[in-house]
Amino acid sequence: MTERPLAQKLIWQNECASKSLSLSLCATMATESAVKVSPDMQPEHAVSVTIFFEGVGVNSSLPAQLAAKDACSNLLRDLLRADRIERGKITCSFTVEPVIANIYGGLHGGAVAAIAERVSIACARTVVAQNKEIFLGELSISYLSAAGKSAGFLVHLLHQRRAENDYSILN
């Protein structure tokens, strides 16, 4: 690794000391690493961004049980409840629990997509034979606002017969 210019290195070390960062993180930031920082960016801003990413665990490894196939499905299975099932229509309820919340306490966007996929496939299964394979080919989600911790919501899915199969989440 090549050293950064002395002035920049001292700024990084001072920022690390003032924010009580780990020695390994400070050493990485004070030397040139795989992360490239624009010369136009002030070092203290780069430190703030690095602190944010370290805080959310961007370099952390997933536990083995979460790295397994369908780990997210296993997390959602106990939280999603089918309230009503009819041919081509399904209503489910769901409560936001900390296990699927983001760092701000709201429902994680990936969990929203996983719920939409699971309910879509369940709805399709009401009109498609069991021996046929089902997959969700395309999914479009608009995030309007976050669902907070312990918030509950209903998912109404209706199969609409058109030239293409189209599923609409009503709530």
mmCIF file of C-alpha atoms in Angstrom:
data_model
loop_
_atom_site.group_PDB
_atom_site.id
_atom_site.type_symbol
_atom_site.label_atom_id
_atom_site.label_comp_id
_atom_site.label_asym_id
_atom_site.label_seq_id
_atom_site.Cartn_x
_atom_site.Cartn_y
_atom_site.Cartn_z
ATOM 1 C CA MET A 1 0.000 0.000 0.000
ATOM 2 C CA THR A 2 1.230 3.444 -0.789
ATOM 3 C CA GLU A 3 0.925 6.243 1.729
ATOM 4 C CA ARG A 4 -1.416 9.166 1.220
ATOM 5 C CA PRO A 5 0.133 12.641 1.286
ATOM 6 C CA LEU A 6 1.218 13.491 4.852
ATOM 7 C CA ALA A 7 -1.276 16.360 5.288
ATOM 8 C CA GLN A 8 -4.209 14.163 4.237
ATOM 9 C CA LYS A 9 -2.973 11.298 6.419
ATOM 10 C CA LEU A 10 -2.831 13.591 9.464
ATOM 11 C CA ILE A 11 -6.376 14.854 8.814
ATOM 12 C CA TRP A 12 -7.652 11.260 8.633
ATOM 13 C CA GLN A 13 -5.830 10.302 11.835
ATOM 14 C CA ASN A 14 -7.250 13.346 13.657
ATOM 15 C CA GLU A 15 -10.756 12.517 12.421
ATOM 16 C CA CYS A 16 -10.334 8.920 13.589
ATOM 17 C CA ALA A 17 -9.154 10.027 17.022
ATOM 18 C CA SER A 18 -11.972 12.559 17.435
ATOM 19 C CA LYS A 19 -14.602 9.948 16.535
ATOM 20 C CA SER A 20 -13.037 7.112 18.605
ATOM 21 C CA LEU A 21 -12.794 4.754 15.648
ATOM 22 C CA SER A 22 -11.117 1.368 15.721
ATOM 23 C CA LEU A 23 -7.392 1.277 15.010
ATOM 24 C CA SER A 24 -7.826 -1.032 12.013
ATOM 25 C CA LEU A 25 -10.382 1.293 10.406
ATOM 26 C CA CYS A 26 -8.116 4.300 10.984
ATOM 27 C CA ALA A 27 -5.161 2.471 9.465
ATOM 28 C CA THR A 28 -7.216 1.549 6.411
ATOM 29 C CA MET A 29 -8.476 5.088 5.934
ATOM 30 C CA ALA A 30 -5.025 6.639 6.460
ATOM 31 C CA THR A 31 -3.443 4.494 3.741
ATOM 32 C CA GLU A 32 -4.515 3.913 0.179
ATOM 33 C CA SER A 33 -6.801 0.905 0.026
ATOM 34 C CA ALA A 34 -9.285 -0.596 -2.424
ATOM 35 C CA VAL A 35 -11.508 2.387 -1.665
ATOM 36 C CA LYS A 36 -10.596 5.367 -3.826
ATOM 37 C CA VAL A 37 -11.428 8.816 -2.506
ATOM 38 C CA SER A 38 -11.721 11.690 -4.946
ATOM 39 C CA PRO A 39 -9.116 14.395 -4.392
ATOM 40 C CA ASP A 40 -12.035 16.875 -4.557
ATOM 41 C CA MET A 41 -13.655 15.342 -1.469
ATOM 42 C CA GLN A 42 -12.752 16.669 1.936
ATOM 43 C CA PRO A 43 -11.200 13.890 4.071
ATOM 44 C CA GLU A 44 -13.578 14.505 6.983
ATOM 45 C CA HIS A 45 -16.553 13.834 4.673
ATOM 46 C CA ALA A 46 -14.950 10.591 3.489
ATOM 47 C CA VAL A 47 -14.464 9.605 7.136
ATOM 48 C CA SER A 48 -18.152 10.322 7.862
ATOM 49 C CA VAL A 49 -19.250 8.128 4.951
ATOM 50 C CA THR A 50 -16.895 5.356 6.059
ATOM 51 C CA ILE A 51 -18.243 5.577 9.618
ATOM 52 C CA PHE A 52 -21.811 5.298 8.298
ATOM 53 C CA PHE A 53 -21.007 2.197 6.243
ATOM 54 C CA GLU A 54 -19.132 0.589 9.129
ATOM 55 C CA GLY A 55 -22.082 1.337 11.422
ATOM 56 C CA VAL A 56 -24.593 -0.440 9.185
ATOM 57 C CA GLY A 57 -22.258 -3.414 8.858
ATOM 58 C CA VAL A 58 -21.409 -3.169 5.162
ATOM 59 C CA ASN A 59 -18.258 -5.260 5.675
ATOM 60 C CA SER A 60 -19.872 -7.773 8.028
ATOM 61 C CA SER A 61 -20.451 -11.355 6.999
ATOM 62 C CA LEU A 62 -23.891 -12.904 7.162
ATOM 63 C CA PRO A 63 -24.370 -15.674 9.716
ATOM 64 C CA ALA A 64 -24.445 -19.112 8.062
ATOM 65 C CA GLN A 65 -28.188 -19.576 8.667
ATOM 66 C CA LEU A 66 -28.940 -16.347 6.759
ATOM 67 C CA ALA A 67 -26.620 -17.196 3.874
ATOM 68 C CA ALA A 68 -28.630 -20.360 3.157
ATOM 69 C CA LYS A 69 -31.080 -20.622 0.281
ATOM 70 C CA ASP A 70 -34.558 -19.286 1.144
ATOM 71 C CA ALA A 71 -33.356 -17.732 4.428
ATOM 72 C CA CYS A 72 -35.579 -14.686 3.854
ATOM 73 C CA SER A 73 -38.561 -16.920 3.165
ATOM 74 C CA ASN A 74 -37.963 -18.595 6.512
ATOM 75 C CA LEU A 75 -37.938 -15.190 8.247
ATOM 76 C CA LEU A 76 -41.200 -14.150 6.599
ATOM 77 C CA ARG A 77 -43.051 -17.422 7.042
ATOM 78 C CA ASP A 78 -43.906 -16.765 10.689
ATOM 79 C CA LEU A 79 -44.830 -13.109 10.107
ATOM 80 C CA LEU A 80 -47.185 -13.430 7.113
ATOM 81 C CA ARG A 81 -50.682 -14.780 7.720
ATOM 82 C CA ALA A 82 -53.266 -15.717 5.098
ATOM 83 C CA ASP A 83 -56.617 -14.247 6.149
ATOM 84 C CA ARG A 84 -58.745 -15.171 3.143
ATOM 85 C CA ILE A 85 -58.113 -17.337 0.094
ATOM 86 C CA GLU A 86 -60.387 -17.581 -2.940
ATOM 87 C CA ARG A 87 -59.770 -18.601 -6.513
ATOM 88 C CA GLY A 88 -57.685 -15.770 -8.005
ATOM 89 C CA LYS A 89 -57.782 -13.673 -4.837
ATOM 90 C CA ILE A 90 -55.865 -13.710 -1.569
ATOM 91 C CA THR A 91 -55.765 -11.436 1.482
ATOM 92 C CA CYS A 92 -52.851 -11.615 3.908
ATOM 93 C CA SER A 93 -51.868 -9.661 7.003
ATOM 94 C CA PHE A 94 -48.396 -8.852 8.164
ATOM 95 C CA THR A 95 -46.817 -7.102 11.154
ATOM 96 C CA VAL A 96 -43.427 -5.380 10.983
ATOM 97 C CA GLU A 97 -41.062 -7.038 13.455
ATOM 98 C CA PRO A 98 -37.484 -5.961 14.283
ATOM 99 C CA VAL A 99 -36.036 -9.008 12.512
ATOM 100 C CA ILE A 100 -37.018 -7.557 9.121
ATOM 101 C CA ALA A 101 -36.646 -3.856 9.924
ATOM 102 C CA ASN A 102 -34.002 -1.601 8.407
ATOM 103 C CA ILE A 103 -31.622 0.516 10.498
ATOM 104 C CA TYR A 104 -34.267 3.238 10.738
ATOM 105 C CA GLY A 105 -36.848 0.888 12.259
ATOM 106 C CA GLY A 106 -39.055 0.632 9.175
ATOM 107 C CA LEU A 107 -39.839 -2.395 7.062
ATOM 108 C CA HIS A 108 -36.802 -3.247 4.934
ATOM 109 C CA GLY A 109 -37.355 -2.736 1.190
ATOM 110 C CA GLY A 110 -36.123 -6.249 0.460
ATOM 111 C CA ALA A 111 -38.744 -7.632 2.826
ATOM 112 C CA VAL A 112 -41.432 -5.690 0.950
ATOM 113 C CA ALA A 113 -40.328 -7.364 -2.283
ATOM 114 C CA ALA A 114 -40.131 -10.796 -0.634
ATOM 115 C CA ILE A 115 -43.657 -10.409 0.770
ATOM 116 C CA ALA A 116 -44.996 -9.267 -2.604
ATOM 117 C CA GLU A 117 -43.350 -12.240 -4.316
ATOM 118 C CA ARG A 118 -44.610 -14.775 -1.782
ATOM 119 C CA VAL A 119 -48.197 -13.475 -1.865
ATOM 120 C CA SER A 120 -48.157 -13.212 -5.682
ATOM 121 C CA ILE A 121 -47.082 -16.822 -6.032
ATOM 122 C CA ALA A 122 -49.682 -17.910 -3.456
ATOM 123 C CA CYS A 123 -52.394 -16.100 -5.432
ATOM 124 C CA ALA A 124 -51.220 -17.627 -8.704
ATOM 125 C CA ARG A 125 -51.268 -21.048 -7.052
ATOM 126 C CA THR A 126 -55.041 -20.654 -6.522
ATOM 127 C CA VAL A 127 -55.580 -20.733 -10.308
ATOM 128 C CA VAL A 128 -52.593 -22.803 -11.510
ATOM 129 C CA ALA A 129 -52.355 -26.565 -11.091
ATOM 130 C CA GLN A 130 -50.003 -27.903 -8.397
ATOM 131 C CA ASN A 131 -47.875 -29.758 -10.957
ATOM 132 C CA LYS A 132 -47.032 -26.510 -12.804
ATOM 133 C CA GLU A 133 -43.960 -24.523 -11.803
ATOM 134 C CA ILE A 134 -44.544 -20.865 -10.889
ATOM 135 C CA PHE A 135 -42.056 -18.012 -10.828
ATOM 136 C CA LEU A 136 -42.440 -14.277 -10.654
ATOM 137 C CA GLY A 137 -41.026 -12.876 -13.887
ATOM 138 C CA GLU A 138 -41.318 -9.168 -13.122
ATOM 139 C CA LEU A 139 -42.071 -7.139 -10.029
ATOM 140 C CA SER A 140 -42.467 -3.371 -9.758
ATOM 141 C CA ILE A 141 -42.720 -1.674 -6.358
ATOM 142 C CA SER A 142 -43.242 1.997 -5.527
ATOM 143 C CA TYR A 143 -42.045 2.909 -2.046
ATOM 144 C CA LEU A 144 -44.248 5.770 -0.828
ATOM 145 C CA SER A 145 -43.480 5.680 2.898
ATOM 146 C CA ALA A 146 -41.958 3.298 5.406
ATOM 147 C CA ALA A 147 -44.010 0.979 7.593
ATOM 148 C CA GLY A 148 -42.735 1.445 11.160
ATOM 149 C CA LYS A 149 -42.101 -1.172 13.839
ATOM 150 C CA SER A 150 -45.201 -3.088 14.928
ATOM 151 C CA ALA A 151 -47.214 -1.572 12.073
ATOM 152 C CA GLY A 152 -49.650 -3.987 10.561
ATOM 153 C CA PHE A 153 -50.893 -4.043 7.013
ATOM 154 C CA LEU A 154 -53.064 -6.053 4.687
ATOM 155 C CA VAL A 155 -52.098 -7.291 1.260
ATOM 156 C CA HIS A 156 -55.013 -7.895 -1.112
ATOM 157 C CA LEU A 157 -53.968 -9.617 -4.293
ATOM 158 C CA LEU A 158 -56.319 -10.118 -7.194
ATOM 159 C CA HIS A 159 -55.584 -12.105 -10.338
ATOM 160 C CA GLN A 160 -56.919 -10.135 -13.304
ATOM 161 C CA ARG A 161 -57.378 -12.053 -16.525
ATOM 162 C CA ARG A 162 -55.935 -10.184 -19.503
ATOM 163 C CA ALA A 163 -53.608 -10.951 -22.374
ATOM 164 C CA GLU A 164 -50.883 -11.106 -19.737
ATOM 165 C CA ASN A 165 -51.323 -12.328 -16.187
ATOM 166 C CA ASP A 166 -51.423 -9.225 -14.000
ATOM 167 C CA TYR A 167 -51.554 -9.147 -10.228
ATOM 168 C CA SER A 168 -52.384 -5.930 -8.393
ATOM 169 C CA ILE A 169 -51.740 -5.266 -4.723
ATOM 170 C CA LEU A 170 -54.660 -3.107 -3.665
ATOM 171 C CA ASN A 171 -53.536 -2.085 -0.120
#
